[in-house]
Amino acid sequence: EFLDTHEFLEVDTPVLQNTASGATAKPFITHHNALDMDFCLRIATELPLKRLLVGGMDAVYEIGRLFRNEGMDIKHNPEFTNMEWYSAYEDYNDMMNMSEELISTVAKNVLGTTKITYQGTPIDLTPSWRRVTMIDSIKEVTGIDFNTIQTDEEARKIADEKGVEYEELKNTRGHIIN
C-alpha cells in the first residue's frame, strides 16, 4: 500500500532465468522439459526490475521468492521472500529517505506507534535515522580509517591482524571493508 500510494507499480518478473544474475549467490538449477533447457531459479529481482526502468517505467517493485543454493543456518534459508523497489530519477539518498518513511509508516499502521522494543532495547522508528558510511563505522569501532588504505594488500594485512576472516577469492579492499 505504501509503495502503491507513492506511484510505484507492482510487477511480477520471471522466476526461471537462463542465467544467474543480480547477485553472487549460487543458483538452484532446474530443467525445462518442453524447451529442453536448463534454467536457474532467480537469486535476485534486481536486474529484471532495472530493465523495466530502462524500458520506460518510472517506479516498480516486486514482492517475490528468491532461491540461493548455499548454506542453511539460523540466519540463512535457501528460499525466502524479498521486496525490492527501484525508481528512475532518484539517487541513494532518495531511496534511504523512502526506506525510513516506509518502515515508519508500516510500524505506525500495524502497531499504532513508531516506538518499539526489540530484545529489551527501545527503538524509535521515526524518520531521521543516523546515517554513517561503512568506512566511518569501521573507524568508530576499530580506529582504522580505510580511506587511508588504498591497496588490497594493506587491507588483507589489517584484516589478518584483527582476525577478520575473508574468502580467498574475495580478498580485495572492498570485500574486506564489507
PDB file of N, CA, C and O in Angstrom, residues 76-155:
ATOM      1  N   HIS A  76      20.102 -17.988   7.530  1.00  0.00           N
ATOM      2  CA  HIS A  76      20.044 -18.178   6.081  1.00  0.00           C
ATOM      3  C   HIS A  76      19.129 -19.340   5.720  1.00  0.00           C
ATOM      4  O   HIS A  76      19.290 -20.440   6.240  1.00  0.00           O
ATOM      5  N   ASN A  77      18.195 -19.081   4.827  1.00  0.00           N
ATOM      6  CA  ASN A  77      17.320 -20.112   4.297  1.00  0.00           C
ATOM      7  C   ASN A  77      17.499 -20.097   2.779  1.00  0.00           C
ATOM      8  O   ASN A  77      17.613 -19.018   2.182  1.00  0.00           O
ATOM      9  N   PRO A  78      17.522 -21.253   2.131  1.00  0.00           N
ATOM     10  CA  PRO A  78      17.774 -21.256   0.691  1.00  0.00           C
ATOM     11  C   PRO A  78      16.654 -20.637  -0.144  1.00  0.00           C
ATOM     12  O   PRO A  78      16.866 -20.264  -1.278  1.00  0.00           O
ATOM     13  N   GLU A  79      15.441 -20.517   0.414  1.00  0.00           N
ATOM     14  CA  GLU A  79      14.388 -19.805  -0.293  1.00  0.00           C
ATOM     15  C   GLU A  79      13.756 -18.812   0.665  1.00  0.00           C
ATOM     16  O   GLU A  79      13.571 -19.091   1.841  1.00  0.00           O
ATOM     17  N   PHE A  80      13.476 -17.626   0.156  1.00  0.00           N
ATOM     18  CA  PHE A  80      12.945 -16.579   1.012  1.00  0.00           C
ATOM     19  C   PHE A  80      12.180 -15.568   0.169  1.00  0.00           C
ATOM     20  O   PHE A  80      12.326 -15.510  -1.044  1.00  0.00           O
ATOM     21  N   THR A  81      11.345 -14.786   0.839  1.00  0.00           N
ATOM     22  CA  THR A  81      10.584 -13.740   0.176  1.00  0.00           C
ATOM     23  C   THR A  81      11.319 -12.417   0.341  1.00  0.00           C
ATOM     24  O   THR A  81      11.811 -12.107   1.417  1.00  0.00           O
ATOM     25  N   ASN A  82      11.375 -11.666  -0.722  1.00  0.00           N
ATOM     26  CA  ASN A  82      12.130 -10.421  -0.750  1.00  0.00           C
ATOM     27  C   ASN A  82      11.262  -9.325  -1.359  1.00  0.00           C
ATOM     28  O   ASN A  82      10.387  -9.599  -2.172  1.00  0.00           O
ATOM     29  N   MET A  83      11.482  -8.093  -0.931  1.00  0.00           N
ATOM     30  CA  MET A  83      10.838  -6.962  -1.581  1.00  0.00           C
ATOM     31  C   MET A  83      11.930  -6.011  -2.053  1.00  0.00           C
ATOM     32  O   MET A  83      12.805  -5.633  -1.285  1.00  0.00           O
ATOM     33  N   GLU A  84      11.861  -5.665  -3.333  1.00  0.00           N
ATOM     34  CA  GLU A  84      12.806  -4.699  -3.893  1.00  0.00           C
ATOM     35  C   GLU A  84      12.017  -3.661  -4.663  1.00  0.00           C
ATOM     36  O   GLU A  84      11.004  -3.979  -5.277  1.00  0.00           O
ATOM     37  N   TRP A  85      12.495  -2.426  -4.608  1.00  0.00           N
ATOM     38  CA  TRP A  85      11.860  -1.374  -5.402  1.00  0.00           C
ATOM     39  C   TRP A  85      12.923  -0.472  -5.981  1.00  0.00           C
ATOM     40  O   TRP A  85      13.989  -0.287  -5.401  1.00  0.00           O
ATOM     41  N   TYR A  86      12.608   0.044  -7.162  1.00  0.00           N
ATOM     42  CA  TYR A  86      13.516   0.926  -7.874  1.00  0.00           C
ATOM     43  C   TYR A  86      12.718   2.071  -8.474  1.00  0.00           C
ATOM     44  O   TYR A  86      11.564   1.895  -8.867  1.00  0.00           O
ATOM     45  N   SER A  87      13.364   3.217  -8.556  1.00  0.00           N
ATOM     46  CA  SER A  87      12.712   4.398  -9.092  1.00  0.00           C
ATOM     47  C   SER A  87      13.701   5.159  -9.964  1.00  0.00           C
ATOM     48  O   SER A  87      14.841   5.388  -9.560  1.00  0.00           O
ATOM     49  N   ALA A  88      13.239   5.539 -11.140  1.00  0.00           N
ATOM     50  CA  ALA A  88      14.077   6.344 -12.028  1.00  0.00           C
ATOM     51  C   ALA A  88      14.198   7.758 -11.463  1.00  0.00           C
ATOM     52  O   ALA A  88      13.332   8.209 -10.708  1.00  0.00           O
ATOM     53  N   TYR A  89      15.261   8.423 -11.797  1.00  0.00           N
ATOM     54  CA  TYR A  89      15.484   9.832 -11.458  1.00  0.00           C
ATOM     55  C   TYR A  89      15.700  10.074  -9.971  1.00  0.00           C
ATOM     56  O   TYR A  89      15.540  11.195  -9.508  1.00  0.00           O
ATOM     57  N   GLU A  90      16.029   9.052  -9.218  1.00  0.00           N
ATOM     58  CA  GLU A  90      16.301   9.225  -7.793  1.00  0.00           C
ATOM     59  C   GLU A  90      17.653   8.602  -7.482  1.00  0.00           C
ATOM     60  O   GLU A  90      18.109   7.704  -8.188  1.00  0.00           O
ATOM     61  N   ASP A  91      18.268   9.072  -6.410  1.00  0.00           N
ATOM     62  CA  ASP A  91      19.555   8.521  -6.020  1.00  0.00           C
ATOM     63  C   ASP A  91      19.434   7.794  -4.677  1.00  0.00           C
ATOM     64  O   ASP A  91      18.343   7.649  -4.130  1.00  0.00           O
ATOM     65  N   TYR A  92      20.561   7.349  -4.152  1.00  0.00           N
ATOM     66  CA  TYR A  92      20.540   6.570  -2.918  1.00  0.00           C
ATOM     67  C   TYR A  92      20.001   7.368  -1.739  1.00  0.00           C
ATOM     68  O   TYR A  92      19.412   6.790  -0.822  1.00  0.00           O
ATOM     69  N   ASN A  93      20.178   8.681  -1.734  1.00  0.00           N
ATOM     70  CA  ASN A  93      19.610   9.485  -0.649  1.00  0.00           C
ATOM     71  C   ASN A  93      18.084   9.452  -0.688  1.00  0.00           C
ATOM     72  O   ASN A  93      17.432   9.317   0.349  1.00  0.00           O
ATOM     73  N   ASP A  94      17.524   9.557  -1.884  1.00  0.00           N
ATOM     74  CA  ASP A  94      16.070   9.458  -2.025  1.00  0.00           C
ATOM     75  C   ASP A  94      15.577   8.091  -1.550  1.00  0.00           C
ATOM     76  O   ASP A  94      14.547   7.994  -0.880  1.00  0.00           O
ATOM     77  N   MET A  95      16.309   7.045  -1.902  1.00  0.00           N
ATOM     78  CA  MET A  95      15.887   5.697  -1.514  1.00  0.00           C
ATOM     79  C   MET A  95      16.036   5.480  -0.003  1.00  0.00           C
ATOM     80  O   MET A  95      15.220   4.789   0.613  1.00  0.00           O
ATOM     81  N   MET A  96      17.061   6.068   0.612  1.00  0.00           N
ATOM     82  CA  MET A  96      17.172   5.980   2.071  1.00  0.00           C
ATOM     83  C   MET A  96      16.007   6.692   2.738  1.00  0.00           C
ATOM     84  O   MET A  96      15.427   6.189   3.705  1.00  0.00           O
ATOM     85  N   ASN A  97      15.655   7.864   2.215  1.00  0.00           N
ATOM     86  CA  ASN A  97      14.507   8.590   2.769  1.00  0.00           C
ATOM     87  C   ASN A  97      13.238   7.760   2.648  1.00  0.00           C
ATOM     88  O   ASN A  97      12.447   7.662   3.600  1.00  0.00           O
ATOM     89  N   MET A  98      13.040   7.140   1.488  1.00  0.00           N
ATOM     90  CA  MET A  98      11.845   6.334   1.284  1.00  0.00           C
ATOM     91  C   MET A  98      11.857   5.106   2.194  1.00  0.00           C
ATOM     92  O   MET A  98      10.813   4.727   2.731  1.00  0.00           O
ATOM     93  N   SER A  99      13.019   4.498   2.403  1.00  0.00           N
ATOM     94  CA  SER A  99      13.113   3.342   3.299  1.00  0.00           C
ATOM     95  C   SER A  99      12.700   3.717   4.719  1.00  0.00           C
ATOM     96  O   SER A  99      11.948   2.995   5.379  1.00  0.00           O
ATOM     97  N   GLU A 100      13.205   4.855   5.196  1.00  0.00           N
ATOM     98  CA  GLU A 100      12.824   5.330   6.529  1.00  0.00           C
ATOM     99  C   GLU A 100      11.319   5.567   6.616  1.00  0.00           C
ATOM    100  O   GLU A 100      10.669   5.159   7.575  1.00  0.00           O
ATOM    101  N   GLU A 101      10.785   6.231   5.600  1.00  0.00           N
ATOM    102  CA  GLU A 101       9.364   6.552   5.605  1.00  0.00           C
ATOM    103  C   GLU A 101       8.519   5.281   5.537  1.00  0.00           C
ATOM    104  O   GLU A 101       7.501   5.164   6.221  1.00  0.00           O
ATOM    105  N   LEU A 102       8.942   4.307   4.715  1.00  0.00           N
ATOM    106  CA  LEU A 102       8.212   3.055   4.596  1.00  0.00           C
ATOM    107  C   LEU A 102       8.156   2.321   5.935  1.00  0.00           C
ATOM    108  O   LEU A 102       7.088   1.920   6.404  1.00  0.00           O
ATOM    109  N   ILE A 103       9.299   2.153   6.576  1.00  0.00           N
ATOM    110  CA  ILE A 103       9.345   1.414   7.846  1.00  0.00           C
ATOM    111  C   ILE A 103       8.552   2.145   8.914  1.00  0.00           C
ATOM    112  O   ILE A 103       7.779   1.536   9.667  1.00  0.00           O
ATOM    113  N   SER A 104       8.676   3.442   8.980  1.00  0.00           N
ATOM    114  CA  SER A 104       7.943   4.236   9.953  1.00  0.00           C
ATOM    115  C   SER A 104       6.435   4.148   9.719  1.00  0.00           C
ATOM    116  O   SER A 104       5.655   3.941  10.659  1.00  0.00           O
ATOM    117  N   THR A 105       6.033   4.263   8.460  1.00  0.00           N
ATOM    118  CA  THR A 105       4.612   4.209   8.126  1.00  0.00           C
ATOM    119  C   THR A 105       4.017   2.839   8.417  1.00  0.00           C
ATOM    120  O   THR A 105       2.931   2.723   8.988  1.00  0.00           O
ATOM    121  N   VAL A 106       4.723   1.788   8.034  1.00  0.00           N
ATOM    122  CA  VAL A 106       4.228   0.432   8.285  1.00  0.00           C
ATOM    123  C   VAL A 106       4.115   0.185   9.785  1.00  0.00           C
ATOM    124  O   VAL A 106       3.118  -0.367  10.267  1.00  0.00           O
ATOM    125  N   ALA A 107       5.114   0.607  10.552  1.00  0.00           N
ATOM    126  CA  ALA A 107       5.052   0.432  12.013  1.00  0.00           C
ATOM    127  C   ALA A 107       3.841   1.161  12.580  1.00  0.00           C
ATOM    128  O   ALA A 107       3.101   0.607  13.404  1.00  0.00           O
ATOM    129  N   LYS A 108       3.638   2.382  12.160  1.00  0.00           N
ATOM    130  CA  LYS A 108       2.510   3.177  12.652  1.00  0.00           C
ATOM    131  C   LYS A 108       1.179   2.522  12.286  1.00  0.00           C
ATOM    132  O   LYS A 108       0.275   2.422  13.121  1.00  0.00           O
ATOM    133  N   ASN A 109       1.059   2.045  11.027  1.00  0.00           N
ATOM    134  CA  ASN A 109      -0.188   1.430  10.574  1.00  0.00           C
ATOM    135  C   ASN A 109      -0.447   0.073  11.230  1.00  0.00           C
ATOM    136  O   ASN A 109      -1.587  -0.263  11.530  1.00  0.00           O
ATOM    137  N   VAL A 110       0.596  -0.699  11.454  1.00  0.00           N
ATOM    138  CA  VAL A 110       0.425  -2.049  12.001  1.00  0.00           C
ATOM    139  C   VAL A 110       0.397  -2.040  13.527  1.00  0.00           C
ATOM    140  O   VAL A 110      -0.436  -2.699  14.147  1.00  0.00           O
ATOM    141  N   LEU A 111       1.296  -1.281  14.136  1.00  0.00           N
ATOM    142  CA  LEU A 111       1.443  -1.293  15.594  1.00  0.00           C
ATOM    143  C   LEU A 111       0.796  -0.101  16.283  1.00  0.00           C
ATOM    144  O   LEU A 111       0.654  -0.100  17.504  1.00  0.00           O
ATOM    145  N   GLY A 112       0.469   0.925  15.518  1.00  0.00           N
ATOM    146  CA  GLY A 112      -0.103   2.128  16.104  1.00  0.00           C
ATOM    147  C   GLY A 112       0.932   3.058  16.705  1.00  0.00           C
ATOM    148  O   GLY A 112       0.597   4.056  17.335  1.00  0.00           O
ATOM    149  N   THR A 113       2.199   2.761  16.517  1.00  0.00           N
ATOM    150  CA  THR A 113       3.280   3.567  17.082  1.00  0.00           C
ATOM    151  C   THR A 113       4.551   3.356  16.273  1.00  0.00           C
ATOM    152  O   THR A 113       4.692   2.355  15.565  1.00  0.00           O
ATOM    153  N   THR A 114       5.464   4.303  16.404  1.00  0.00           N
ATOM    154  CA  THR A 114       6.786   4.145  15.792  1.00  0.00           C
ATOM    155  C   THR A 114       7.837   3.821  16.853  1.00  0.00           C
ATOM    156  O   THR A 114       9.012   3.719  16.547  1.00  0.00           O
ATOM    157  N   LYS A 115       7.396   3.630  18.067  1.00  0.00           N
ATOM    158  CA  LYS A 115       8.322   3.304  19.154  1.00  0.00           C
ATOM    159  C   LYS A 115       8.111   1.845  19.546  1.00  0.00           C
ATOM    160  O   LYS A 115       7.018   1.446  19.952  1.00  0.00           O
ATOM    161  N   ILE A 116       9.176   1.058  19.390  1.00  0.00           N
ATOM    162  CA  ILE A 116       9.100  -0.371  19.686  1.00  0.00           C
ATOM    163  C   ILE A 116      10.227  -0.746  20.645  1.00  0.00           C
ATOM    164  O   ILE A 116      11.147   0.048  20.879  1.00  0.00           O
ATOM    165  N   THR A 117      10.150  -1.945  21.160  1.00  0.00           N
ATOM    166  CA  THR A 117      11.231  -2.501  21.968  1.00  0.00           C
ATOM    167  C   THR A 117      11.648  -3.812  21.321  1.00  0.00           C
ATOM    168  O   THR A 117      10.803  -4.676  21.055  1.00  0.00           O
ATOM    169  N   TYR A 118      12.921  -3.952  21.034  1.00  0.00           N
ATOM    170  CA  TYR A 118      13.456  -5.168  20.437  1.00  0.00           C
ATOM    171  C   TYR A 118      14.536  -5.726  21.348  1.00  0.00           C
ATOM    172  O   TYR A 118      15.533  -5.051  21.613  1.00  0.00           O
ATOM    173  N   GLN A 119      14.302  -6.937  21.831  1.00  0.00           N
ATOM    174  CA  GLN A 119      15.227  -7.612  22.745  1.00  0.00           C
ATOM    175  C   GLN A 119      15.637  -6.685  23.883  1.00  0.00           C
ATOM    176  O   GLN A 119      16.805  -6.596  24.247  1.00  0.00           O
ATOM    177  N   GLY A 120      14.631  -5.992  24.437  1.00  0.00           N
ATOM    178  CA  GLY A 120      14.862  -5.136  25.588  1.00  0.00           C
ATOM    179  C   GLY A 120      15.394  -3.753  25.265  1.00  0.00           C
ATOM    180  O   GLY A 120      15.584  -2.934  26.161  1.00  0.00           O
ATOM    181  N   THR A 121      15.651  -3.473  23.994  1.00  0.00           N
ATOM    182  CA  THR A 121      16.184  -2.175  23.596  1.00  0.00           C
ATOM    183  C   THR A 121      15.090  -1.336  22.942  1.00  0.00           C
ATOM    184  O   THR A 121      14.505  -1.758  21.944  1.00  0.00           O
ATOM    185  N   PRO A 122      14.804  -0.145  23.491  1.00  0.00           N
ATOM    186  CA  PRO A 122      13.810   0.725  22.850  1.00  0.00           C
ATOM    187  C   PRO A 122      14.362   1.298  21.546  1.00  0.00           C
ATOM    188  O   PRO A 122      15.526   1.703  21.480  1.00  0.00           O
ATOM    189  N   ILE A 123      13.520   1.307  20.511  1.00  0.00           N
ATOM    190  CA  ILE A 123      13.918   1.822  19.206  1.00  0.00           C
ATOM    191  C   ILE A 123      12.815   2.752  18.706  1.00  0.00           C
ATOM    192  O   ILE A 123      11.643   2.396  18.732  1.00  0.00           O
ATOM    193  N   ASP A 124      13.209   3.924  18.245  1.00  0.00           N
ATOM    194  CA  ASP A 124      12.273   4.881  17.665  1.00  0.00           C
ATOM    195  C   ASP A 124      12.411   4.809  16.149  1.00  0.00           C
ATOM    196  O   ASP A 124      13.470   5.101  15.597  1.00  0.00           O
ATOM    197  N   LEU A 125      11.343   4.394  15.472  1.00  0.00           N
ATOM    198  CA  LEU A 125      11.360   4.225  14.027  1.00  0.00           C
ATOM    199  C   LEU A 125      10.946   5.480  13.267  1.00  0.00           C
ATOM    200  O   LEU A 125      10.769   5.437  12.053  1.00  0.00           O
ATOM    201  N   THR A 126      10.812   6.595  13.972  1.00  0.00           N
ATOM    202  CA  THR A 126      10.508   7.861  13.309  1.00  0.00           C
ATOM    203  C   THR A 126      11.649   8.203  12.355  1.00  0.00           C
ATOM    204  O   THR A 126      12.820   8.034  12.703  1.00  0.00           O
ATOM    205  N   PRO A 127      11.337   8.674  11.131  1.00  0.00           N
ATOM    206  CA  PRO A 127      12.428   9.017  10.200  1.00  0.00           C
ATOM    207  C   PRO A 127      13.423  10.009  10.799  1.00  0.00           C
ATOM    208  O   PRO A 127      13.128  10.690  11.763  1.00  0.00           O
ATOM    209  N   SER A 128      14.584  10.102  10.205  1.00  0.00           N
ATOM    210  CA  SER A 128      15.747  10.885  10.631  1.00  0.00           C
ATOM    211  C   SER A 128      16.739   9.991  11.356  1.00  0.00           C
ATOM    212  O   SER A 128      17.264  10.335  12.394  1.00  0.00           O
ATOM    213  N   TRP A 129      16.958   8.819  10.808  1.00  0.00           N
ATOM    214  CA  TRP A 129      17.913   7.895  11.400  1.00  0.00           C
ATOM    215  C   TRP A 129      19.329   8.364  11.129  1.00  0.00           C
ATOM    216  O   TRP A 129      19.615   9.041  10.142  1.00  0.00           O
ATOM    217  N   ARG A 130      20.210   7.968  11.997  1.00  0.00           N
ATOM    218  CA  ARG A 130      21.628   8.278  11.799  1.00  0.00           C
ATOM    219  C   ARG A 130      22.113   7.542  10.552  1.00  0.00           C
ATOM    220  O   ARG A 130      21.811   6.359  10.360  1.00  0.00           O
ATOM    221  N   ARG A 131      22.857   8.233   9.735  1.00  0.00           N
ATOM    222  CA  ARG A 131      23.439   7.631   8.539  1.00  0.00           C
ATOM    223  C   ARG A 131      24.948   7.692   8.651  1.00  0.00           C
ATOM    224  O   ARG A 131      25.510   8.744   8.946  1.00  0.00           O
ATOM    225  N   VAL A 132      25.582   6.575   8.411  1.00  0.00           N
ATOM    226  CA  VAL A 132      27.036   6.502   8.531  1.00  0.00           C
ATOM    227  C   VAL A 132      27.563   5.587   7.429  1.00  0.00           C
ATOM    228  O   VAL A 132      26.931   4.576   7.105  1.00  0.00           O
ATOM    229  N   THR A 133      28.689   5.958   6.858  1.00  0.00           N
ATOM    230  CA  THR A 133      29.282   5.109   5.833  1.00  0.00           C
ATOM    231  C   THR A 133      29.902   3.880   6.484  1.00  0.00           C
ATOM    232  O   THR A 133      30.202   3.862   7.688  1.00  0.00           O
ATOM    233  N   MET A 134      30.119   2.850   5.678  1.00  0.00           N
ATOM    234  CA  MET A 134      30.771   1.643   6.201  1.00  0.00           C
ATOM    235  C   MET A 134      32.166   1.983   6.720  1.00  0.00           C
ATOM    236  O   MET A 134      32.574   1.516   7.783  1.00  0.00           O
ATOM    237  N   ILE A 135      32.887   2.792   5.970  1.00  0.00           N
ATOM    238  CA  ILE A 135      34.253   3.149   6.363  1.00  0.00           C
ATOM    239  C   ILE A 135      34.244   3.908   7.689  1.00  0.00           C
ATOM    240  O   ILE A 135      35.057   3.639   8.580  1.00  0.00           O
ATOM    241  N   ASP A 136      33.321   4.852   7.839  1.00  0.00           N
ATOM    242  CA  ASP A 136      33.251   5.597   9.100  1.00  0.00           C
ATOM    243  C   ASP A 136      32.842   4.710  10.271  1.00  0.00           C
ATOM    244  O   ASP A 136      33.323   4.886  11.387  1.00  0.00           O
ATOM    245  N   SER A 137      31.948   3.744  10.027  1.00  0.00           N
ATOM    246  CA  SER A 137      31.544   2.864  11.126  1.00  0.00           C
ATOM    247  C   SER A 137      32.695   1.954  11.548  1.00  0.00           C
ATOM    248  O   SER A 137      32.881   1.685  12.733  1.00  0.00           O
ATOM    249  N   ILE A 138      33.500   1.507  10.598  1.00  0.00           N
ATOM    250  CA  ILE A 138      34.685   0.710  10.933  1.00  0.00           C
ATOM    251  C   ILE A 138      35.650   1.550  11.761  1.00  0.00           C
ATOM    252  O   ILE A 138      36.196   1.088  12.767  1.00  0.00           O
ATOM    253  N   LYS A 139      35.846   2.795  11.345  1.00  0.00           N
ATOM    254  CA  LYS A 139      36.758   3.688  12.062  1.00  0.00           C
ATOM    255  C   LYS A 139      36.277   3.938  13.491  1.00  0.00           C
ATOM    256  O   LYS A 139      37.079   3.959  14.430  1.00  0.00           O
ATOM    257  N   GLU A 140      34.959   4.117  13.669  1.00  0.00           N
ATOM    258  CA  GLU A 140      34.411   4.351  15.009  1.00  0.00           C
ATOM    259  C   GLU A 140      34.696   3.192  15.953  1.00  0.00           C
ATOM    260  O   GLU A 140      34.979   3.390  17.131  1.00  0.00           O
ATOM    261  N   VAL A 141      34.613   1.978  15.445  1.00  0.00           N
ATOM    262  CA  VAL A 141      34.766   0.797  16.294  1.00  0.00           C
ATOM    263  C   VAL A 141      36.228   0.385  16.459  1.00  0.00           C
ATOM    264  O   VAL A 141      36.642  -0.019  17.537  1.00  0.00           O
ATOM    265  N   THR A 142      37.024   0.510  15.372  1.00  0.00           N
ATOM    266  CA  THR A 142      38.391  -0.025  15.409  1.00  0.00           C
ATOM    267  C   THR A 142      39.478   1.041  15.406  1.00  0.00           C
ATOM    268  O   THR A 142      40.627   0.731  15.705  1.00  0.00           O
ATOM    269  N   GLY A 143      39.132   2.262  15.000  1.00  0.00           N
ATOM    270  CA  GLY A 143      40.144   3.298  14.842  1.00  0.00           C
ATOM    271  C   GLY A 143      40.863   3.220  13.503  1.00  0.00           C
ATOM    272  O   GLY A 143      41.713   4.055  13.200  1.00  0.00           O
ATOM    273  N   ILE A 144      40.516   2.238  12.669  1.00  0.00           N
ATOM    274  CA  ILE A 144      41.161   2.075  11.369  1.00  0.00           C
ATOM    275  C   ILE A 144      40.380   2.866  10.326  1.00  0.00           C
ATOM    276  O   ILE A 144      39.169   2.715  10.190  1.00  0.00           O
ATOM    277  N   ASP A 145      41.095   3.701   9.586  1.00  0.00           N
ATOM    278  CA  ASP A 145      40.472   4.532   8.561  1.00  0.00           C
ATOM    279  C   ASP A 145      40.799   3.948   7.192  1.00  0.00           C
ATOM    280  O   ASP A 145      41.911   4.110   6.678  1.00  0.00           O
ATOM    281  N   PHE A 146      39.834   3.274   6.591  1.00  0.00           N
ATOM    282  CA  PHE A 146      40.057   2.658   5.286  1.00  0.00           C
ATOM    283  C   PHE A 146      40.178   3.691   4.171  1.00  0.00           C
ATOM    284  O   PHE A 146      40.541   3.339   3.050  1.00  0.00           O
ATOM    285  N   ASN A 147      39.904   4.956   4.452  1.00  0.00           N
ATOM    286  CA  ASN A 147      40.167   5.996   3.458  1.00  0.00           C
ATOM    287  C   ASN A 147      41.662   6.149   3.228  1.00  0.00           C
ATOM    288  O   ASN A 147      42.079   6.644   2.184  1.00  0.00           O
ATOM    289  N   THR A 148      42.469   5.742   4.195  1.00  0.00           N
ATOM    290  CA  THR A 148      43.925   5.842   4.059  1.00  0.00           C
ATOM    291  C   THR A 148      44.542   4.540   3.568  1.00  0.00           C
ATOM    292  O   THR A 148      45.741   4.484   3.325  1.00  0.00           O
ATOM    293  N   ILE A 149      43.741   3.520   3.428  1.00  0.00           N
ATOM    294  CA  ILE A 149      44.224   2.212   2.955  1.00  0.00           C
ATOM    295  C   ILE A 149      43.798   2.061   1.504  1.00  0.00           C
ATOM    296  O   ILE A 149      42.616   1.972   1.201  1.00  0.00           O
ATOM    297  N   GLN A 150      44.767   2.064   0.606  1.00  0.00           N
ATOM    298  CA  GLN A 150      44.453   2.109  -0.819  1.00  0.00           C
ATOM    299  C   GLN A 150      44.645   0.783  -1.546  1.00  0.00           C
ATOM    300  O   GLN A 150      44.102   0.601  -2.626  1.00  0.00           O
ATOM    301  N   THR A 151      45.408  -0.141  -0.972  1.00  0.00           N
ATOM    302  CA  THR A 151      45.693  -1.374  -1.707  1.00  0.00           C
ATOM    303  C   THR A 151      45.027  -2.575  -1.049  1.00  0.00           C
ATOM    304  O   THR A 151      44.737  -2.577   0.146  1.00  0.00           O
ATOM    305  N   ASP A 152      44.816  -3.587  -1.863  1.00  0.00           N
ATOM    306  CA  ASP A 152      44.265  -4.840  -1.356  1.00  0.00           C
ATOM    307  C   ASP A 152      45.211  -5.475  -0.337  1.00  0.00           C
ATOM    308  O   ASP A 152      44.773  -6.039   0.663  1.00  0.00           O
ATOM    309  N   GLU A 153      46.503  -5.360  -0.596  1.00  0.00           N
ATOM    310  CA  GLU A 153      47.497  -5.954   0.299  1.00  0.00           C
ATOM    311  C   GLU A 153      47.417  -5.323   1.698  1.00  0.00           C
ATOM    312  O   GLU A 153      47.467  -6.027   2.707  1.00  0.00           O
ATOM    313  N   GLU A 154      47.308  -3.984   1.756  1.00  0.00           N
ATOM    314  CA  GLU A 154      47.177  -3.303   3.051  1.00  0.00           C
ATOM    315  C   GLU A 154      45.909  -3.761   3.774  1.00  0.00           C
ATOM    316  O   GLU A 154      45.930  -4.003   4.979  1.00  0.00           O
ATOM    317  N   ALA A 155      44.819  -3.884   3.036  1.00  0.00           N
ATOM    318  CA  ALA A 155      43.541  -4.284   3.638  1.00  0.00           C
ATOM    319  C   ALA A 155      43.632  -5.706   4.182  1.00  0.00           C
ATOM    320  O   ALA A 155      43.158  -5.984   5.289  1.00  0.00           O
TER     321      ALA A 155
END
